[in-house]
Amino acid sequence: MKPRVILFHKPFGVLSQFTDEGSGYPTLADYIDVPKVYAAGRLDRDSEGLLVLTDDGKLQARIASPKFKKSKVYWVQVERIPDDAALEALRRGVVLKDGKTRPAKVRRMEAPSPLFPRDPPVRFRKSVPDCWLELTITEGKNRQVRRMTAHVGHPTLRLIRAQVGDWHLGGLRPGEWREA
């Protein structure tokens, strides 16, 4: 039987699980009424974008486990404009408290289109420019992208996962899902 795969555009503020365990935050259950599917990997509550869900445990492990090196593409709005040295550090891998990251692919990019409004909006400061990066990693340490950009001096303001392996956000709006 073919595994069921659901692509979900997780909005900001939503937990990547079906129960809130008393937190009061919205969960996947508020958006997806499909029995026996589970998130393959996680996105923090303050991150947005593509979350892949499946009913196949082996597929779930292949997507989520770093040992399978499934690429994940993020659109990252960072504080200030990273210079070439900062981007090169990300490309080589940076040393975080839990070890060195694998080398990342990174490039500056224009703001994603369409860029859906976020509630609450990202703070805007006239005196501090920001920049969008496309960052591709093949692992998924806790809050890794945020820690990597902070490590090179450019804190993350907004984080959107655009792709997991061959699956893309496509035209999904925040809160929408479709079968893959």
PDB file of C-alpha atoms in Angstrom:
ATOM      1  CA  MET A   1       0.000   0.000   0.000  1.00  0.00           C
ATOM      2  CA  LYS A   2       1.330   3.425  -0.965  1.00  0.00           C
ATOM      3  CA  PRO A   3       2.192   5.638   2.023  1.00  0.00           C
ATOM      4  CA  ARG A   4       0.067   8.690   2.566  1.00  0.00           C
ATOM      5  CA  VAL A   5       2.047  11.946   2.394  1.00  0.00           C
ATOM      6  CA  ILE A   6       0.599  15.327   3.323  1.00  0.00           C
ATOM      7  CA  LEU A   7       2.321  18.648   2.674  1.00  0.00           C
ATOM      8  CA  PHE A   8       1.283  21.343   5.140  1.00  0.00           C
ATOM      9  CA  HIS A   9       2.197  25.035   5.241  1.00  0.00           C
ATOM     10  CA  LYS A  10       2.623  25.464   8.984  1.00  0.00           C
ATOM     11  CA  PRO A  11       1.794  28.989  10.099  1.00  0.00           C
ATOM     12  CA  PHE A  12       3.820  30.934  12.664  1.00  0.00           C
ATOM     13  CA  GLY A  13       2.759  30.081  16.225  1.00  0.00           C
ATOM     14  CA  VAL A  14       1.498  26.549  15.485  1.00  0.00           C
ATOM     15  CA  LEU A  15       3.027  23.516  17.223  1.00  0.00           C
ATOM     16  CA  SER A  16       4.338  20.686  14.995  1.00  0.00           C
ATOM     17  CA  GLN A  17       2.269  18.095  16.877  1.00  0.00           C
ATOM     18  CA  PHE A  18      -1.367  17.120  17.233  1.00  0.00           C
ATOM     19  CA  THR A  19      -1.692  17.827  20.982  1.00  0.00           C
ATOM     20  CA  ASP A  20      -0.826  21.006  22.863  1.00  0.00           C
ATOM     21  CA  GLU A  21      -0.105  19.366  26.252  1.00  0.00           C
ATOM     22  CA  GLY A  22      -1.712  22.351  27.973  1.00  0.00           C
ATOM     23  CA  SER A  23       0.336  25.014  26.186  1.00  0.00           C
ATOM     24  CA  GLY A  24      -2.673  26.790  24.709  1.00  0.00           C
ATOM     25  CA  TYR A  25      -1.009  27.067  21.285  1.00  0.00           C
ATOM     26  CA  PRO A  26      -2.709  25.858  18.102  1.00  0.00           C
ATOM     27  CA  THR A  27      -1.611  22.429  16.862  1.00  0.00           C
ATOM     28  CA  LEU A  28      -1.740  20.379  13.686  1.00  0.00           C
ATOM     29  CA  ALA A  29      -5.143  19.092  14.836  1.00  0.00           C
ATOM     30  CA  ASP A  30      -6.538  22.598  14.297  1.00  0.00           C
ATOM     31  CA  TYR A  31      -5.699  22.297  10.580  1.00  0.00           C
ATOM     32  CA  ILE A  32      -5.466  18.632   9.576  1.00  0.00           C
ATOM     33  CA  ASP A  33      -8.263  16.137  10.195  1.00  0.00           C
ATOM     34  CA  VAL A  34      -6.562  13.056   8.769  1.00  0.00           C
ATOM     35  CA  PRO A  35      -6.193   9.998  11.003  1.00  0.00           C
ATOM     36  CA  LYS A  36      -2.882   8.262  11.677  1.00  0.00           C
ATOM     37  CA  VAL A  37      -0.488  10.734  10.033  1.00  0.00           C
ATOM     38  CA  TYR A  38       2.463  12.138  11.916  1.00  0.00           C
ATOM     39  CA  ALA A  39       4.954  14.924  11.275  1.00  0.00           C
ATOM     40  CA  ALA A  40       8.249  13.790   9.769  1.00  0.00           C
ATOM     41  CA  GLY A  41      10.506  16.228  11.574  1.00  0.00           C
ATOM     42  CA  ARG A  42       9.536  19.435  13.317  1.00  0.00           C
ATOM     43  CA  LEU A  43       9.395  23.153  12.850  1.00  0.00           C
ATOM     44  CA  ASP A  44       9.621  25.348  15.924  1.00  0.00           C
ATOM     45  CA  ARG A  45       6.520  27.246  16.947  1.00  0.00           C
ATOM     46  CA  ASP A  46       8.120  30.470  15.701  1.00  0.00           C
ATOM     47  CA  SER A  47       9.063  29.005  12.301  1.00  0.00           C
ATOM     48  CA  GLU A  48       6.818  28.677   9.260  1.00  0.00           C
ATOM     49  CA  GLY A  49       6.630  26.659   6.107  1.00  0.00           C
ATOM     50  CA  LEU A  50       6.635  23.127   4.813  1.00  0.00           C
ATOM     51  CA  LEU A  51       5.901  20.295   7.196  1.00  0.00           C
ATOM     52  CA  VAL A  52       5.672  16.791   5.731  1.00  0.00           C
ATOM     53  CA  LEU A  53       3.315  14.324   7.417  1.00  0.00           C
ATOM     54  CA  THR A  54       2.963  10.625   6.650  1.00  0.00           C
ATOM     55  CA  ASP A  55       1.325   7.444   7.897  1.00  0.00           C
ATOM     56  CA  ASP A  56       4.469   5.388   7.112  1.00  0.00           C
ATOM     57  CA  GLY A  57       6.925   5.100  10.017  1.00  0.00           C
ATOM     58  CA  LYS A  58       9.873   4.090   7.808  1.00  0.00           C
ATOM     59  CA  LEU A  59       9.288   7.031   5.479  1.00  0.00           C
ATOM     60  CA  GLN A  60       8.920   9.312   8.498  1.00  0.00           C
ATOM     61  CA  ALA A  61      12.346   8.158   9.764  1.00  0.00           C
ATOM     62  CA  ARG A  62      13.972   8.618   6.318  1.00  0.00           C
ATOM     63  CA  ILE A  63      12.678  12.192   6.155  1.00  0.00           C
ATOM     64  CA  ALA A  64      13.509  13.211   9.730  1.00  0.00           C
ATOM     65  CA  SER A  65      16.782  11.389  10.441  1.00  0.00           C
ATOM     66  CA  PRO A  66      20.018  13.274   9.654  1.00  0.00           C
ATOM     67  CA  LYS A  67      21.693   9.994   8.647  1.00  0.00           C
ATOM     68  CA  PHE A  68      19.697   9.992   5.396  1.00  0.00           C
ATOM     69  CA  LYS A  69      20.937  13.529   4.548  1.00  0.00           C
ATOM     70  CA  LYS A  70      17.563  14.678   3.192  1.00  0.00           C
ATOM     71  CA  SER A  71      18.041  18.291   2.107  1.00  0.00           C
ATOM     72  CA  LYS A  72      15.889  21.015   3.629  1.00  0.00           C
ATOM     73  CA  VAL A  73      15.695  24.470   2.053  1.00  0.00           C
ATOM     74  CA  TYR A  74      14.934  27.496   4.223  1.00  0.00           C
ATOM     75  CA  TRP A  75      14.220  31.107   3.379  1.00  0.00           C
ATOM     76  CA  VAL A  76      15.763  33.090   6.209  1.00  0.00           C
ATOM     77  CA  GLN A  77      15.312  36.779   6.906  1.00  0.00           C
ATOM     78  CA  VAL A  78      18.330  37.925   8.901  1.00  0.00           C
ATOM     79  CA  GLU A  79      19.396  41.122  10.596  1.00  0.00           C
ATOM     80  CA  ARG A  80      21.879  43.182   8.559  1.00  0.00           C
ATOM     81  CA  ILE A  81      23.501  42.153   5.264  1.00  0.00           C
ATOM     82  CA  PRO A  82      25.883  39.177   5.597  1.00  0.00           C
ATOM     83  CA  ASP A  83      29.245  39.690   3.929  1.00  0.00           C
ATOM     84  CA  ASP A  84      31.018  37.016   1.891  1.00  0.00           C
ATOM     85  CA  ALA A  85      33.000  35.835   4.950  1.00  0.00           C
ATOM     86  CA  ALA A  86      29.781  35.130   6.897  1.00  0.00           C
ATOM     87  CA  LEU A  87      28.302  33.201   3.959  1.00  0.00           C
ATOM     88  CA  GLU A  88      31.543  31.250   3.509  1.00  0.00           C
ATOM     89  CA  ALA A  89      31.517  30.282   7.200  1.00  0.00           C
ATOM     90  CA  LEU A  90      28.010  28.815   6.739  1.00  0.00           C
ATOM     91  CA  ARG A  91      29.207  26.968   3.624  1.00  0.00           C
ATOM     92  CA  ARG A  92      32.086  25.385   5.579  1.00  0.00           C
ATOM     93  CA  GLY A  93      29.960  24.547   8.619  1.00  0.00           C
ATOM     94  CA  VAL A  94      30.039  26.343  11.950  1.00  0.00           C
ATOM     95  CA  VAL A  95      30.827  25.020  15.414  1.00  0.00           C
ATOM     96  CA  LEU A  96      27.805  25.179  17.711  1.00  0.00           C
ATOM     97  CA  LYS A  97      27.546  23.957  21.323  1.00  0.00           C
ATOM     98  CA  ASP A  98      26.434  20.512  20.093  1.00  0.00           C
ATOM     99  CA  GLY A  99      29.146  20.176  17.443  1.00  0.00           C
ATOM    100  CA  LYS A 100      30.050  21.338  13.970  1.00  0.00           C
ATOM    101  CA  THR A 101      27.273  21.600  11.416  1.00  0.00           C
ATOM    102  CA  ARG A 102      27.563  19.987   8.029  1.00  0.00           C
ATOM    103  CA  PRO A 103      28.410  22.423   5.248  1.00  0.00           C
ATOM    104  CA  ALA A 104      25.377  24.385   4.067  1.00  0.00           C
ATOM    105  CA  LYS A 105      24.504  25.804   0.699  1.00  0.00           C
ATOM    106  CA  VAL A 106      23.680  29.487   1.066  1.00  0.00           C
ATOM    107  CA  ARG A 107      22.987  32.469  -1.148  1.00  0.00           C
ATOM    108  CA  ARG A 108      21.455  35.903  -0.793  1.00  0.00           C
ATOM    109  CA  MET A 109      18.004  36.145  -2.354  1.00  0.00           C
ATOM    110  CA  GLU A 110      15.159  38.581  -2.886  1.00  0.00           C
ATOM    111  CA  ALA A 111      12.243  38.310  -0.470  1.00  0.00           C
ATOM    112  CA  PRO A 112      10.220  35.186  -1.319  1.00  0.00           C
ATOM    113  CA  SER A 113       7.191  35.686  -3.503  1.00  0.00           C
ATOM    114  CA  PRO A 114       4.524  35.440  -2.420  1.00  0.00           C
ATOM    115  CA  LEU A 115       5.524  36.453   1.093  1.00  0.00           C
ATOM    116  CA  PHE A 116       2.471  35.973   3.283  1.00  0.00           C
ATOM    117  CA  PRO A 117       1.914  38.361   6.190  1.00  0.00           C
ATOM    118  CA  ARG A 118       2.904  37.051   9.595  1.00  0.00           C
ATOM    119  CA  ASP A 119       1.003  37.650  12.803  1.00  0.00           C
ATOM    120  CA  PRO A 120       2.689  39.192  14.676  1.00  0.00           C
ATOM    121  CA  PRO A 121       4.794  40.878  11.998  1.00  0.00           C
ATOM    122  CA  VAL A 122       8.584  40.805  12.130  1.00  0.00           C
ATOM    123  CA  ARG A 123       9.914  43.833  13.970  1.00  0.00           C
ATOM    124  CA  PHE A 124      11.113  46.529  11.606  1.00  0.00           C
ATOM    125  CA  ARG A 125      13.952  48.899  12.484  1.00  0.00           C
ATOM    126  CA  LYS A 126      14.804  51.800  10.181  1.00  0.00           C
ATOM    127  CA  SER A 127      18.413  51.854  11.337  1.00  0.00           C
ATOM    128  CA  VAL A 128      19.091  48.116  10.835  1.00  0.00           C
ATOM    129  CA  PRO A 129      18.773  46.636   7.340  1.00  0.00           C
ATOM    130  CA  ASP A 130      17.751  43.028   6.794  1.00  0.00           C
ATOM    131  CA  CYS A 131      18.433  40.463   4.119  1.00  0.00           C
ATOM    132  CA  TRP A 132      16.914  37.200   2.880  1.00  0.00           C
ATOM    133  CA  LEU A 133      19.038  34.079   2.483  1.00  0.00           C
ATOM    134  CA  GLU A 134      18.269  30.714   0.929  1.00  0.00           C
ATOM    135  CA  LEU A 135      19.957  28.154   3.171  1.00  0.00           C
ATOM    136  CA  THR A 136      20.066  24.406   2.455  1.00  0.00           C
ATOM    137  CA  ILE A 137      21.085  21.925   5.144  1.00  0.00           C
ATOM    138  CA  THR A 138      21.075  18.123   5.383  1.00  0.00           C
ATOM    139  CA  GLU A 139      20.652  17.749   9.122  1.00  0.00           C
ATOM    140  CA  GLY A 140      18.215  19.165  11.611  1.00  0.00           C
ATOM    141  CA  LYS A 141      19.679  19.957  15.000  1.00  0.00           C
ATOM    142  CA  ASN A 142      17.413  21.819  17.396  1.00  0.00           C
ATOM    143  CA  ARG A 143      16.934  25.403  16.110  1.00  0.00           C
ATOM    144  CA  GLN A 144      19.937  24.836  13.868  1.00  0.00           C
ATOM    145  CA  VAL A 145      19.335  27.499  11.218  1.00  0.00           C
ATOM    146  CA  ARG A 146      18.686  30.169  13.858  1.00  0.00           C
ATOM    147  CA  ARG A 147      21.829  29.189  15.756  1.00  0.00           C
ATOM    148  CA  MET A 148      23.926  29.120  12.569  1.00  0.00           C
ATOM    149  CA  THR A 149      22.916  32.612  11.437  1.00  0.00           C
ATOM    150  CA  ALA A 150      23.390  34.003  14.963  1.00  0.00           C
ATOM    151  CA  HIS A 151      26.836  32.385  15.100  1.00  0.00           C
ATOM    152  CA  VAL A 152      27.952  34.402  12.046  1.00  0.00           C
ATOM    153  CA  GLY A 153      26.481  37.611  13.488  1.00  0.00           C
ATOM    154  CA  HIS A 154      23.113  37.742  11.710  1.00  0.00           C
ATOM    155  CA  PRO A 155      20.195  36.783  13.971  1.00  0.00           C
ATOM    156  CA  THR A 156      17.196  35.237  12.245  1.00  0.00           C
ATOM    157  CA  LEU A 157      14.111  37.435  12.100  1.00  0.00           C
ATOM    158  CA  ARG A 158      11.883  35.094  10.099  1.00  0.00           C
ATOM    159  CA  LEU A 159      12.325  31.471   9.055  1.00  0.00           C
ATOM    160  CA  ILE A 160      10.311  29.711   6.351  1.00  0.00           C
ATOM    161  CA  ARG A 161      11.013  26.121   5.269  1.00  0.00           C
ATOM    162  CA  ALA A 162      10.406  25.992   1.534  1.00  0.00           C
ATOM    163  CA  GLN A 163      11.416  22.432   0.676  1.00  0.00           C
ATOM    164  CA  VAL A 164      12.093  18.993   2.165  1.00  0.00           C
ATOM    165  CA  GLY A 165      13.792  16.636  -0.284  1.00  0.00           C
ATOM    166  CA  ASP A 166      11.726  16.789  -3.476  1.00  0.00           C
ATOM    167  CA  TRP A 167       8.636  18.237  -1.771  1.00  0.00           C
ATOM    168  CA  HIS A 168       8.025  21.997  -2.135  1.00  0.00           C
ATOM    169  CA  LEU A 169       5.645  24.473  -0.526  1.00  0.00           C
ATOM    170  CA  GLY A 170       4.357  25.277  -3.996  1.00  0.00           C
ATOM    171  CA  GLY A 171       1.282  27.478  -3.850  1.00  0.00           C
ATOM    172  CA  LEU A 172       0.204  26.453  -0.355  1.00  0.00           C
ATOM    173  CA  ARG A 173      -0.895  29.365   1.811  1.00  0.00           C
ATOM    174  CA  PRO A 174      -0.302  29.270   5.582  1.00  0.00           C
ATOM    175  CA  GLY A 175      -2.696  26.745   7.141  1.00  0.00           C
ATOM    176  CA  GLU A 176      -3.361  24.892   3.853  1.00  0.00           C
ATOM    177  CA  TRP A 177      -2.379  21.320   3.075  1.00  0.00           C
ATOM    178  CA  ARG A 178      -2.495  18.905   0.143  1.00  0.00           C
ATOM    179  CA  GLU A 179      -1.695  15.285  -0.541  1.00  0.00           C
ATOM    180  CA  ALA A 180       1.633  14.723  -2.274  1.00  0.00           C
TER     181      ALA A 180
END
